[in-house]
mmCIF file of C-alpha atoms in Angstrom:
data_model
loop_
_atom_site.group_PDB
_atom_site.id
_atom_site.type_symbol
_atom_site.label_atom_id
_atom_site.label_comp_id
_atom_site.label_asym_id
_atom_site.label_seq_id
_atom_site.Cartn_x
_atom_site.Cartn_y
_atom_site.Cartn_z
ATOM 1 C CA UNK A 1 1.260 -12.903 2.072
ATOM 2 C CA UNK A 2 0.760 -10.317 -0.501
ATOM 3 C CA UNK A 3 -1.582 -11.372 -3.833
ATOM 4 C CA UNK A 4 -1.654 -9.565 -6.787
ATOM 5 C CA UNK A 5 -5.010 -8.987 -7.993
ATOM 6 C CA UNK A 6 -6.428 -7.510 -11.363
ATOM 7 C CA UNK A 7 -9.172 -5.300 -12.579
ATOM 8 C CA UNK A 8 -11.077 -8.222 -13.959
ATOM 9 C CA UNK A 9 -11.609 -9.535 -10.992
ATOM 10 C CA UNK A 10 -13.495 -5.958 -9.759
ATOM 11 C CA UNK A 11 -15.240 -5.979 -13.726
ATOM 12 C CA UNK A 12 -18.482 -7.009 -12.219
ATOM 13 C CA UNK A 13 -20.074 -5.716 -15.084
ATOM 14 C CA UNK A 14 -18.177 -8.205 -17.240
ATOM 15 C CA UNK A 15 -17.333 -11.051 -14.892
ATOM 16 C CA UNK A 16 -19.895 -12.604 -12.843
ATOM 17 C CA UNK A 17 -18.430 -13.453 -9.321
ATOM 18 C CA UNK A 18 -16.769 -17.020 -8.499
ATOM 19 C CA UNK A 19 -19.323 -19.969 -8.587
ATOM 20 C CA UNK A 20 -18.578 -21.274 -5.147
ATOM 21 C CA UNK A 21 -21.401 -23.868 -5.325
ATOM 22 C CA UNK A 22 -18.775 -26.556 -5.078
ATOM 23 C CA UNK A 23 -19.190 -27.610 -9.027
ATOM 24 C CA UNK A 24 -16.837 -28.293 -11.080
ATOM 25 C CA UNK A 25 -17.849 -26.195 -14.449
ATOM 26 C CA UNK A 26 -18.025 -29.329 -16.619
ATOM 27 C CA UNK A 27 -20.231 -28.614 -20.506
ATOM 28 C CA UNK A 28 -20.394 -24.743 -19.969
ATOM 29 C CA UNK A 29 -17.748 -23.743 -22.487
ATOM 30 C CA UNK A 30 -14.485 -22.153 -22.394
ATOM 31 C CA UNK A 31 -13.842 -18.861 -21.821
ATOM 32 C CA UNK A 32 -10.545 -17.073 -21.081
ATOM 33 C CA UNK A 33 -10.987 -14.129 -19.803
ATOM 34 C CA UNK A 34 -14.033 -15.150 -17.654
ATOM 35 C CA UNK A 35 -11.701 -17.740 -16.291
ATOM 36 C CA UNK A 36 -9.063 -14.842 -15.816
ATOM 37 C CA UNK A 37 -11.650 -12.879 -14.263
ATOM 38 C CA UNK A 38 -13.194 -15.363 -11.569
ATOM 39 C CA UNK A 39 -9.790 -16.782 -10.920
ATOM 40 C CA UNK A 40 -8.059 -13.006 -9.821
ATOM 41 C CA UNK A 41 -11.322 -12.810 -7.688
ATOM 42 C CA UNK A 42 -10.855 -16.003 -6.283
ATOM 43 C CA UNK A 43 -7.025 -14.804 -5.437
ATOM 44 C CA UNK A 44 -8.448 -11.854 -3.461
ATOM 45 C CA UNK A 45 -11.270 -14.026 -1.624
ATOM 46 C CA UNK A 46 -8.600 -16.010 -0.518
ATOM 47 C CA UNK A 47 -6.300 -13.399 1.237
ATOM 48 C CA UNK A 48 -9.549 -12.019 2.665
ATOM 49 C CA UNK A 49 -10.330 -15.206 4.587
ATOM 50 C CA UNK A 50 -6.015 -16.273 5.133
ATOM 51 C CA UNK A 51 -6.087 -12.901 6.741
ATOM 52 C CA UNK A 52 -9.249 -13.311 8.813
ATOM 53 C CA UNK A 53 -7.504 -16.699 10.096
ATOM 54 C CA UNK A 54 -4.185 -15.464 10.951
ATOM 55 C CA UNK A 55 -4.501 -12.152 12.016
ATOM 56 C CA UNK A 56 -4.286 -13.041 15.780
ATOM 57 C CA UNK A 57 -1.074 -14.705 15.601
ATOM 58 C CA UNK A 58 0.850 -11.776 13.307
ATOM 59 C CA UNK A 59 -0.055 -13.214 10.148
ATOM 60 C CA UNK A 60 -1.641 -11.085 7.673
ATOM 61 C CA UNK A 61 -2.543 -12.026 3.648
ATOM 62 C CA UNK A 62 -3.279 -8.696 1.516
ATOM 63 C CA UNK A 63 -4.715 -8.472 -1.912
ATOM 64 C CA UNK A 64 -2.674 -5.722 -4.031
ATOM 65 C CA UNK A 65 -5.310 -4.098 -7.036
ATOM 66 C CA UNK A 66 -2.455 -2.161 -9.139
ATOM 67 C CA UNK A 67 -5.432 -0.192 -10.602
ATOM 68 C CA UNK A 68 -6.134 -0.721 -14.289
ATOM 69 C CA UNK A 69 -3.312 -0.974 -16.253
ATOM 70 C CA UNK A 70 -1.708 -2.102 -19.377
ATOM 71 C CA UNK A 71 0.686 -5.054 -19.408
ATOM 72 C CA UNK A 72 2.144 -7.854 -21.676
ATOM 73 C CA UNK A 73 -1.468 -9.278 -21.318
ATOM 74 C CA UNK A 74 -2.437 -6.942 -24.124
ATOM 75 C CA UNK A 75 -0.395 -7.982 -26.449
ATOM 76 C CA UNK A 76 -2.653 -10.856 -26.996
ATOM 77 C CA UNK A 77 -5.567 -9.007 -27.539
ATOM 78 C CA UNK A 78 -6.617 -6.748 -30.438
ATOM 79 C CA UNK A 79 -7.813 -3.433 -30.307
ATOM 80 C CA UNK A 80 -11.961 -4.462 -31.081
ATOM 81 C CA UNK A 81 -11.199 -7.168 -27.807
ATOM 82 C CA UNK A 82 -9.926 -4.361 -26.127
ATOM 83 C CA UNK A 83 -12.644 -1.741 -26.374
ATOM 84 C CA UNK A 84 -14.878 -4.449 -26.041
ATOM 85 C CA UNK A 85 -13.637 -5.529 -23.087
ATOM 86 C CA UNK A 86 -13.684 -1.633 -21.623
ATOM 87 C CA UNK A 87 -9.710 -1.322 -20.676
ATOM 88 C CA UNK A 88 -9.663 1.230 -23.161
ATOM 89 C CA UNK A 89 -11.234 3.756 -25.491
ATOM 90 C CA UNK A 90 -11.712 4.872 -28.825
ATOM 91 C CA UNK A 91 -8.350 6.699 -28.945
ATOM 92 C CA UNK A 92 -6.615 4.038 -27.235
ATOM 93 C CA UNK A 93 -5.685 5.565 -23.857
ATOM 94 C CA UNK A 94 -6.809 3.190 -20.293
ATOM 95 C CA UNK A 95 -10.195 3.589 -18.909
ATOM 96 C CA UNK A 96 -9.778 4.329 -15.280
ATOM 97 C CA UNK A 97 -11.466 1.536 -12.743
ATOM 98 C CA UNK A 98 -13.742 2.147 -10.254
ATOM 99 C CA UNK A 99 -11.852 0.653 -7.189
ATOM 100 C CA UNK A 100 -12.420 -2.728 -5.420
ATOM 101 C CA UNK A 101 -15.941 -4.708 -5.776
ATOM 102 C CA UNK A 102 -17.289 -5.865 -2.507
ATOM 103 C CA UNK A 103 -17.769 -9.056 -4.172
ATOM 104 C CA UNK A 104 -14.030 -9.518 -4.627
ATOM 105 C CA UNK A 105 -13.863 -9.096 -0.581
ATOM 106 C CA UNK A 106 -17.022 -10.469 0.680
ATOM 107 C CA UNK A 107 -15.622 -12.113 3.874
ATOM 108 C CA UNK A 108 -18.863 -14.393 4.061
ATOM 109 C CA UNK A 109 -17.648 -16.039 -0.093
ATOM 110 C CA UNK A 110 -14.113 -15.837 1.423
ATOM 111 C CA UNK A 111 -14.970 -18.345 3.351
ATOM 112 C CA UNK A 112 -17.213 -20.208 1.105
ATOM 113 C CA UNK A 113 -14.009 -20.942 -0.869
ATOM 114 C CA UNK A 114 -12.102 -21.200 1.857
ATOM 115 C CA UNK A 115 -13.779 -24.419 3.004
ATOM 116 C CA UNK A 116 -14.146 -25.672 -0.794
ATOM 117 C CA UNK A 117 -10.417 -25.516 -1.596
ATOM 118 C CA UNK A 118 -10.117 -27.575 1.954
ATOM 119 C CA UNK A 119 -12.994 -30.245 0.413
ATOM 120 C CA UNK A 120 -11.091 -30.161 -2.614
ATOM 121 C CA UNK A 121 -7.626 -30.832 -1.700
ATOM 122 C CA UNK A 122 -8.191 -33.029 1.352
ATOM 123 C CA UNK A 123 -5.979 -30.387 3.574
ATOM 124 C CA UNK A 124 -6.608 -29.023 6.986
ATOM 125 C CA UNK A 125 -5.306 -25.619 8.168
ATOM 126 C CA UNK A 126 -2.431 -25.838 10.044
ATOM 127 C CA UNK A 127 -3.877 -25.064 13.891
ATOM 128 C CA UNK A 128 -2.185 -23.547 16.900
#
């Protein structure tokens, strides 16, 4: 299994990491690319711990960071939202990124979410 990630979810700087409390965010507000953010970190987390799980039996889960780059996302987004946001400078070219967060592969919140998605969706891992 190969997951796509993004450089939001490595923007530590702008994103705070997943709330893996086990709380639903109810009253806090709405916002996009914080949801963006947590939710490509959340991606990543999750072929951390898939991979952890089914390594011994040939089955691996990989989380693919393109690097920072510019894509039909932008097209929603001025140029102010843009430099605000750091994906690019005053004369428009792409800030580079600064590689993978260890909070985007922390094996230990990998499996913090790992066992909330199974509380959440009544499932159970499929076991040898």
């Amino acid at each position: 299994m190969t997951q796509i990630s993004s450089h939001l979810a490595d923007a530590q700087r702008v994103f705070p990491r997943p709330d893996l409390s086990g709380r639903h965010a109810v009253g806090t507000g709405y916002d996009k690319w914080l949801a963006y953010g947590q939710a490509k970190t959340a991606n990543s987390l999750f072929a951390v711990h898939l991979d952890a799980l089914g390594r011994d039996d040939g089955v691996r889960a990989f989380a693919l960071h393109p690097g920072k780059i510019i894509t039909g996302l932008q097209r929603y987004m001025s140029r102010q939202e843009q430099l605000d946001r750091g994906w690019i400078d005053e004369y428009g070219t792409v800030i580079g990124d600064g590689g993978v967060r260890a909070h985007a592969i922390d094996p230990g919140s990998a499996a913090r979410l790992w066992d909330l998605s199974v509380a959440a969706t009544g499932t159970r891992p499929l076991t040898r």
